Amino acid sequence: KDEINSFVFKGHPVKIIIEDLDQYVKKVKAAQNKIDAYFTYATMEKQLKTWAEQFPEICVLESIGKSYENRDIWALKISDNPDKNEAEPAALIMGAHHSREWPSIEVPMATAKLMLTEYSSNEEIKNLVDNRETWFVPMVNPDGVIYSMEKSRYWRKNRRKNADGSYGVDPNRNYGYEWGMAGCSNSGSSD
């Protein structure tokens, strides 16, 4: 109170945004601890399958491979002819390279939902769907995401067992372009 009165006395306007910062921090931390606020592998898989059933004329769902722990890596293609490979511009939208980045799953899921649900009523969305192929892989790293959500919140990598007995490879650091450059490590136990 004294600090506020001092500012006001000196002619500075004061607007209280958060009355009790301690209570606010407790509330934010409680919300952050709720894993169910984000898609899990199971809820993502269920939603993708539901969309594929609801919108078969503009989307198709397929597994593009298996993870190290034998989970499907799901890809949803949205296009006006989803069963054909047309000569159209294409886009790939991926999420969850890093296990602990749960919000990165939300972006492809929300974008896919928008394209599917707005296709029949939004001309801009209809034009996007009709004139390109858009692929969504919301969870590139399902093993790591599950491990992060269930066992080690800040786990970053996948769950492959390395030759040195450690676990995990960072999928985002292992694309062919400039492989082994900045941000990588030769240690299997490195984050």
PDB file of C-alpha atoms in Angstrom:
ATOM      1  CA  LYS A   1       0.000   0.000   0.000  1.00  0.00           C
ATOM      2  CA  ASP A   2       2.782   2.446   0.909  1.00  0.00           C
ATOM      3  CA  GLU A   3       4.485   1.968  -2.469  1.00  0.00           C
ATOM      4  CA  ILE A   4       1.225   2.606  -4.309  1.00  0.00           C
ATOM      5  CA  ASN A   5       0.512   5.730  -2.253  1.00  0.00           C
ATOM      6  CA  SER A   6       4.055   6.955  -2.928  1.00  0.00           C
ATOM      7  CA  PHE A   7       3.591   6.638  -6.691  1.00  0.00           C
ATOM      8  CA  VAL A   8       0.195   8.350  -6.577  1.00  0.00           C
ATOM      9  CA  PHE A   9       1.584  11.163  -4.371  1.00  0.00           C
ATOM     10  CA  LYS A  10       4.323  11.769  -6.963  1.00  0.00           C
ATOM     11  CA  GLY A  11       1.688  12.130  -9.691  1.00  0.00           C
ATOM     12  CA  HIS A  12       2.118   8.738 -11.350  1.00  0.00           C
ATOM     13  CA  PRO A  13      -1.091   6.976 -12.347  1.00  0.00           C
ATOM     14  CA  VAL A  14      -1.491   3.527 -10.806  1.00  0.00           C
ATOM     15  CA  LYS A  15      -3.784   0.815 -12.090  1.00  0.00           C
ATOM     16  CA  ILE A  16      -3.924  -2.426 -10.126  1.00  0.00           C
ATOM     17  CA  ILE A  17      -4.159  -5.336 -12.530  1.00  0.00           C
ATOM     18  CA  ILE A  18      -3.642  -8.208 -10.099  1.00  0.00           C
ATOM     19  CA  GLU A  19      -4.847  -7.655  -6.545  1.00  0.00           C
ATOM     20  CA  ASP A  20      -3.047 -10.609  -4.961  1.00  0.00           C
ATOM     21  CA  LEU A  21       0.010 -11.781  -6.884  1.00  0.00           C
ATOM     22  CA  ASP A  22       0.560 -14.823  -4.645  1.00  0.00           C
ATOM     23  CA  GLN A  23      -2.970 -16.084  -5.310  1.00  0.00           C
ATOM     24  CA  TYR A  24      -2.601 -15.394  -9.025  1.00  0.00           C
ATOM     25  CA  VAL A  25       0.665 -17.383  -9.225  1.00  0.00           C
ATOM     26  CA  LYS A  26      -0.963 -20.312  -7.371  1.00  0.00           C
ATOM     27  CA  LYS A  27      -3.855 -20.264  -9.843  1.00  0.00           C
ATOM     28  CA  VAL A  28      -1.546 -20.184 -12.889  1.00  0.00           C
ATOM     29  CA  LYS A  29       0.616 -23.001 -11.512  1.00  0.00           C
ATOM     30  CA  ALA A  30      -2.467 -25.125 -10.833  1.00  0.00           C
ATOM     31  CA  ALA A  31      -3.631 -24.629 -14.425  1.00  0.00           C
ATOM     32  CA  GLN A  32      -0.170 -25.505 -15.765  1.00  0.00           C
ATOM     33  CA  ASN A  33      -0.233 -28.790 -13.902  1.00  0.00           C
ATOM     34  CA  LYS A  34      -3.370 -29.942 -15.699  1.00  0.00           C
ATOM     35  CA  ILE A  35      -2.184 -32.227 -18.465  1.00  0.00           C
ATOM     36  CA  ASP A  36      -5.753 -32.684 -19.674  1.00  0.00           C
ATOM     37  CA  ALA A  37      -5.656 -29.124 -20.971  1.00  0.00           C
ATOM     38  CA  TYR A  38      -3.610 -30.481 -23.898  1.00  0.00           C
ATOM     39  CA  PHE A  39      -4.131 -33.252 -26.398  1.00  0.00           C
ATOM     40  CA  THR A  40      -2.609 -36.536 -25.292  1.00  0.00           C
ATOM     41  CA  TYR A  41      -1.659 -39.193 -27.807  1.00  0.00           C
ATOM     42  CA  ALA A  42      -4.955 -40.994 -27.142  1.00  0.00           C
ATOM     43  CA  THR A  43      -7.169 -37.898 -27.392  1.00  0.00           C
ATOM     44  CA  MET A  44      -5.336 -36.699 -30.505  1.00  0.00           C
ATOM     45  CA  GLU A  45      -5.703 -40.097 -32.181  1.00  0.00           C
ATOM     46  CA  LYS A  46      -9.408 -40.245 -31.292  1.00  0.00           C
ATOM     47  CA  GLN A  47     -10.037 -36.722 -32.616  1.00  0.00           C
ATOM     48  CA  LEU A  48      -8.190 -37.372 -35.881  1.00  0.00           C
ATOM     49  CA  LYS A  49     -10.185 -40.558 -36.469  1.00  0.00           C
ATOM     50  CA  THR A  50     -13.425 -38.703 -35.706  1.00  0.00           C
ATOM     51  CA  TRP A  51     -12.570 -35.992 -38.230  1.00  0.00           C
ATOM     52  CA  ALA A  52     -11.693 -38.596 -40.864  1.00  0.00           C
ATOM     53  CA  GLU A  53     -15.144 -40.156 -40.362  1.00  0.00           C
ATOM     54  CA  GLN A  54     -16.989 -36.811 -40.276  1.00  0.00           C
ATOM     55  CA  PHE A  55     -15.271 -35.204 -43.275  1.00  0.00           C
ATOM     56  CA  PRO A  56     -14.283 -38.038 -45.677  1.00  0.00           C
ATOM     57  CA  GLU A  57     -14.849 -35.836 -48.718  1.00  0.00           C
ATOM     58  CA  ILE A  58     -11.996 -33.469 -47.719  1.00  0.00           C
ATOM     59  CA  CYS A  59      -9.660 -35.453 -45.486  1.00  0.00           C
ATOM     60  CA  VAL A  60      -7.935 -38.773 -45.086  1.00  0.00           C
ATOM     61  CA  LEU A  61      -6.033 -40.136 -42.093  1.00  0.00           C
ATOM     62  CA  GLU A  62      -3.078 -42.454 -42.399  1.00  0.00           C
ATOM     63  CA  SER A  63      -0.177 -43.719 -40.352  1.00  0.00           C
ATOM     64  CA  ILE A  64       3.073 -42.558 -41.918  1.00  0.00           C
ATOM     65  CA  GLY A  65       5.123 -44.975 -39.842  1.00  0.00           C
ATOM     66  CA  LYS A  66       5.736 -46.290 -36.374  1.00  0.00           C
ATOM     67  CA  SER A  67       7.590 -44.729 -33.491  1.00  0.00           C
ATOM     68  CA  TYR A  68      10.410 -46.538 -31.705  1.00  0.00           C
ATOM     69  CA  GLU A  69       7.860 -47.861 -29.164  1.00  0.00           C
ATOM     70  CA  ASN A  70       5.560 -48.970 -32.016  1.00  0.00           C
ATOM     71  CA  ARG A  71       2.977 -46.185 -31.930  1.00  0.00           C
ATOM     72  CA  ASP A  72       1.419 -44.898 -35.133  1.00  0.00           C
ATOM     73  CA  ILE A  73       2.584 -41.489 -36.287  1.00  0.00           C
ATOM     74  CA  TRP A  74      -0.638 -40.046 -37.640  1.00  0.00           C
ATOM     75  CA  ALA A  75      -0.952 -37.723 -40.619  1.00  0.00           C
ATOM     76  CA  LEU A  76      -4.187 -36.055 -41.679  1.00  0.00           C
ATOM     77  CA  LYS A  77      -4.359 -34.837 -45.274  1.00  0.00           C
ATOM     78  CA  ILE A  78      -6.897 -32.121 -46.090  1.00  0.00           C
ATOM     79  CA  SER A  79      -7.700 -31.440 -49.738  1.00  0.00           C
ATOM     80  CA  ASP A  80     -10.703 -31.390 -52.055  1.00  0.00           C
ATOM     81  CA  ASN A  81      -9.489 -34.749 -53.419  1.00  0.00           C
ATOM     82  CA  PRO A  82      -7.750 -36.259 -50.396  1.00  0.00           C
ATOM     83  CA  ASP A  83      -7.286 -39.696 -51.977  1.00  0.00           C
ATOM     84  CA  LYS A  84      -5.383 -38.261 -54.967  1.00  0.00           C
ATOM     85  CA  ASN A  85      -1.915 -36.780 -55.271  1.00  0.00           C
ATOM     86  CA  GLU A  86      -2.680 -33.648 -57.274  1.00  0.00           C
ATOM     87  CA  ALA A  87      -0.246 -31.181 -58.814  1.00  0.00           C
ATOM     88  CA  GLU A  88      -1.063 -28.498 -56.244  1.00  0.00           C
ATOM     89  CA  PRO A  89       1.001 -26.552 -53.739  1.00  0.00           C
ATOM     90  CA  ALA A  90       1.423 -28.567 -50.553  1.00  0.00           C
ATOM     91  CA  ALA A  91       2.053 -27.703 -46.928  1.00  0.00           C
ATOM     92  CA  LEU A  92       3.184 -29.802 -43.970  1.00  0.00           C
ATOM     93  CA  ILE A  93       2.263 -28.642 -40.468  1.00  0.00           C
ATOM     94  CA  MET A  94       3.870 -30.624 -37.644  1.00  0.00           C
ATOM     95  CA  GLY A  95       3.837 -30.512 -33.870  1.00  0.00           C
ATOM     96  CA  ALA A  96       5.582 -32.106 -30.900  1.00  0.00           C
ATOM     97  CA  HIS A  97       9.082 -32.640 -32.209  1.00  0.00           C
ATOM     98  CA  HIS A  98      10.112 -31.939 -28.627  1.00  0.00           C
ATOM     99  CA  SER A  99       8.201 -34.011 -26.099  1.00  0.00           C
ATOM    100  CA  ARG A 100       7.726 -31.303 -23.513  1.00  0.00           C
ATOM    101  CA  GLU A 101       6.301 -28.753 -25.940  1.00  0.00           C
ATOM    102  CA  TRP A 102       2.703 -29.850 -25.519  1.00  0.00           C
ATOM    103  CA  PRO A 103       1.192 -26.617 -26.921  1.00  0.00           C
ATOM    104  CA  SER A 104       2.865 -27.396 -30.252  1.00  0.00           C
ATOM    105  CA  ILE A 105       0.295 -30.190 -30.699  1.00  0.00           C
ATOM    106  CA  GLU A 106      -2.524 -27.676 -30.338  1.00  0.00           C
ATOM    107  CA  VAL A 107      -1.539 -25.560 -33.350  1.00  0.00           C
ATOM    108  CA  PRO A 108      -1.872 -28.267 -36.042  1.00  0.00           C
ATOM    109  CA  MET A 109      -4.990 -29.648 -34.343  1.00  0.00           C
ATOM    110  CA  ALA A 110      -6.670 -26.228 -34.196  1.00  0.00           C
ATOM    111  CA  THR A 111      -5.699 -25.427 -37.784  1.00  0.00           C
ATOM    112  CA  ALA A 112      -7.020 -28.762 -39.061  1.00  0.00           C
ATOM    113  CA  LYS A 113     -10.246 -28.269 -37.115  1.00  0.00           C
ATOM    114  CA  LEU A 114     -10.712 -24.803 -38.603  1.00  0.00           C
ATOM    115  CA  MET A 115     -10.154 -26.042 -42.151  1.00  0.00           C
ATOM    116  CA  LEU A 116     -12.551 -28.966 -41.718  1.00  0.00           C
ATOM    117  CA  THR A 117     -15.361 -27.182 -39.897  1.00  0.00           C
ATOM    118  CA  GLU A 118     -15.239 -23.949 -41.920  1.00  0.00           C
ATOM    119  CA  TYR A 119     -14.855 -25.521 -45.368  1.00  0.00           C
ATOM    120  CA  SER A 120     -18.542 -25.362 -46.246  1.00  0.00           C
ATOM    121  CA  SER A 121     -19.157 -21.838 -44.922  1.00  0.00           C
ATOM    122  CA  ASN A 122     -15.937 -19.857 -45.388  1.00  0.00           C
ATOM    123  CA  GLU A 123     -14.847 -19.003 -48.942  1.00  0.00           C
ATOM    124  CA  GLU A 124     -11.230 -18.357 -47.951  1.00  0.00           C
ATOM    125  CA  ILE A 125     -10.950 -21.754 -46.252  1.00  0.00           C
ATOM    126  CA  LYS A 126     -12.731 -23.459 -49.165  1.00  0.00           C
ATOM    127  CA  ASN A 127     -10.232 -21.892 -51.568  1.00  0.00           C
ATOM    128  CA  LEU A 128      -7.291 -23.134 -49.454  1.00  0.00           C
ATOM    129  CA  VAL A 129      -8.662 -26.672 -49.299  1.00  0.00           C
ATOM    130  CA  ASP A 130      -9.640 -26.797 -52.974  1.00  0.00           C
ATOM    131  CA  ASN A 131      -6.326 -25.487 -54.282  1.00  0.00           C
ATOM    132  CA  ARG A 132      -3.669 -27.225 -52.196  1.00  0.00           C
ATOM    133  CA  GLU A 133      -2.850 -30.295 -50.176  1.00  0.00           C
ATOM    134  CA  THR A 134      -2.255 -29.698 -46.481  1.00  0.00           C
ATOM    135  CA  TRP A 135      -0.756 -32.434 -44.320  1.00  0.00           C
ATOM    136  CA  PHE A 136      -0.951 -32.316 -40.525  1.00  0.00           C
ATOM    137  CA  VAL A 137       1.304 -34.424 -38.307  1.00  0.00           C
ATOM    138  CA  PRO A 138       0.315 -33.094 -34.883  1.00  0.00           C
ATOM    139  CA  MET A 139       2.599 -35.405 -32.897  1.00  0.00           C
ATOM    140  CA  VAL A 140       5.894 -36.245 -34.594  1.00  0.00           C
ATOM    141  CA  ASN A 141       7.273 -37.690 -31.346  1.00  0.00           C
ATOM    142  CA  PRO A 142       4.490 -39.690 -29.626  1.00  0.00           C
ATOM    143  CA  ASP A 143       6.795 -41.788 -27.413  1.00  0.00           C
ATOM    144  CA  GLY A 144       8.484 -38.694 -26.022  1.00  0.00           C
ATOM    145  CA  VAL A 145       5.201 -36.854 -25.462  1.00  0.00           C
ATOM    146  CA  ILE A 146       3.739 -39.761 -23.523  1.00  0.00           C
ATOM    147  CA  TYR A 147       6.922 -40.069 -21.457  1.00  0.00           C
ATOM    148  CA  SER A 148       6.885 -36.325 -20.795  1.00  0.00           C
ATOM    149  CA  MET A 149       3.232 -36.319 -19.743  1.00  0.00           C
ATOM    150  CA  GLU A 150       3.437 -39.438 -17.583  1.00  0.00           C
ATOM    151  CA  LYS A 151       6.978 -39.682 -16.186  1.00  0.00           C
ATOM    152  CA  SER A 152       9.336 -36.774 -16.773  1.00  0.00           C
ATOM    153  CA  ARG A 153       7.668 -33.466 -17.589  1.00  0.00           C
ATOM    154  CA  TYR A 154      10.764 -31.803 -19.077  1.00  0.00           C
ATOM    155  CA  TRP A 155      11.836 -34.737 -21.273  1.00  0.00           C
ATOM    156  CA  ARG A 156      12.717 -33.361 -24.704  1.00  0.00           C
ATOM    157  CA  LYS A 157      13.794 -36.225 -26.964  1.00  0.00           C
ATOM    158  CA  ASN A 158      12.232 -39.416 -28.305  1.00  0.00           C
ATOM    159  CA  ARG A 159      12.618 -42.722 -26.426  1.00  0.00           C
ATOM    160  CA  ARG A 160      15.111 -44.615 -28.607  1.00  0.00           C
ATOM    161  CA  LYS A 161      17.732 -46.545 -26.657  1.00  0.00           C
ATOM    162  CA  ASN A 162      21.196 -45.337 -27.620  1.00  0.00           C
ATOM    163  CA  ALA A 163      24.349 -47.438 -27.954  1.00  0.00           C
ATOM    164  CA  ASP A 164      25.765 -45.920 -24.755  1.00  0.00           C
ATOM    165  CA  GLY A 165      22.713 -47.034 -22.720  1.00  0.00           C
ATOM    166  CA  SER A 166      21.133 -43.579 -22.579  1.00  0.00           C
ATOM    167  CA  TYR A 167      17.734 -42.837 -24.072  1.00  0.00           C
ATOM    168  CA  GLY A 168      16.542 -40.434 -26.688  1.00  0.00           C
ATOM    169  CA  VAL A 169      17.400 -38.573 -29.828  1.00  0.00           C
ATOM    170  CA  ASP A 170      16.203 -35.041 -30.500  1.00  0.00           C
ATOM    171  CA  PRO A 171      14.174 -35.428 -33.705  1.00  0.00           C
ATOM    172  CA  ASN A 172      14.442 -31.717 -34.428  1.00  0.00           C
ATOM    173  CA  ARG A 173      18.265 -31.939 -34.569  1.00  0.00           C
ATOM    174  CA  ASN A 174      18.374 -34.910 -36.918  1.00  0.00           C
ATOM    175  CA  TYR A 175      17.156 -33.696 -40.275  1.00  0.00           C
ATOM    176  CA  GLY A 176      19.638 -33.953 -43.131  1.00  0.00           C
ATOM    177  CA  TYR A 177      20.062 -30.204 -43.622  1.00  0.00           C
ATOM    178  CA  GLU A 178      23.169 -29.072 -41.726  1.00  0.00           C
ATOM    179  CA  TRP A 179      23.054 -32.206 -39.568  1.00  0.00           C
ATOM    180  CA  GLY A 180      25.492 -32.086 -36.673  1.00  0.00           C
ATOM    181  CA  MET A 181      25.753 -28.285 -36.643  1.00  0.00           C
ATOM    182  CA  ALA A 182      24.631 -25.804 -33.962  1.00  0.00           C
ATOM    183  CA  GLY A 183      22.514 -27.053 -31.068  1.00  0.00           C
ATOM    184  CA  CYS A 184      23.557 -30.692 -31.207  1.00  0.00           C
ATOM    185  CA  SER A 185      25.685 -32.901 -28.982  1.00  0.00           C
ATOM    186  CA  ASN A 186      27.747 -36.066 -29.348  1.00  0.00           C
ATOM    187  CA  SER A 187      26.602 -37.223 -25.913  1.00  0.00           C
ATOM    188  CA  GLY A 188      23.566 -39.515 -25.873  1.00  0.00           C
ATOM    189  CA  SER A 189      22.654 -38.339 -22.383  1.00  0.00           C
ATOM    190  CA  SER A 190      22.612 -34.661 -23.356  1.00  0.00           C
ATOM    191  CA  ASP A 191      19.250 -32.933 -23.170  1.00  0.00           C
TER     192      ASP A 191
END
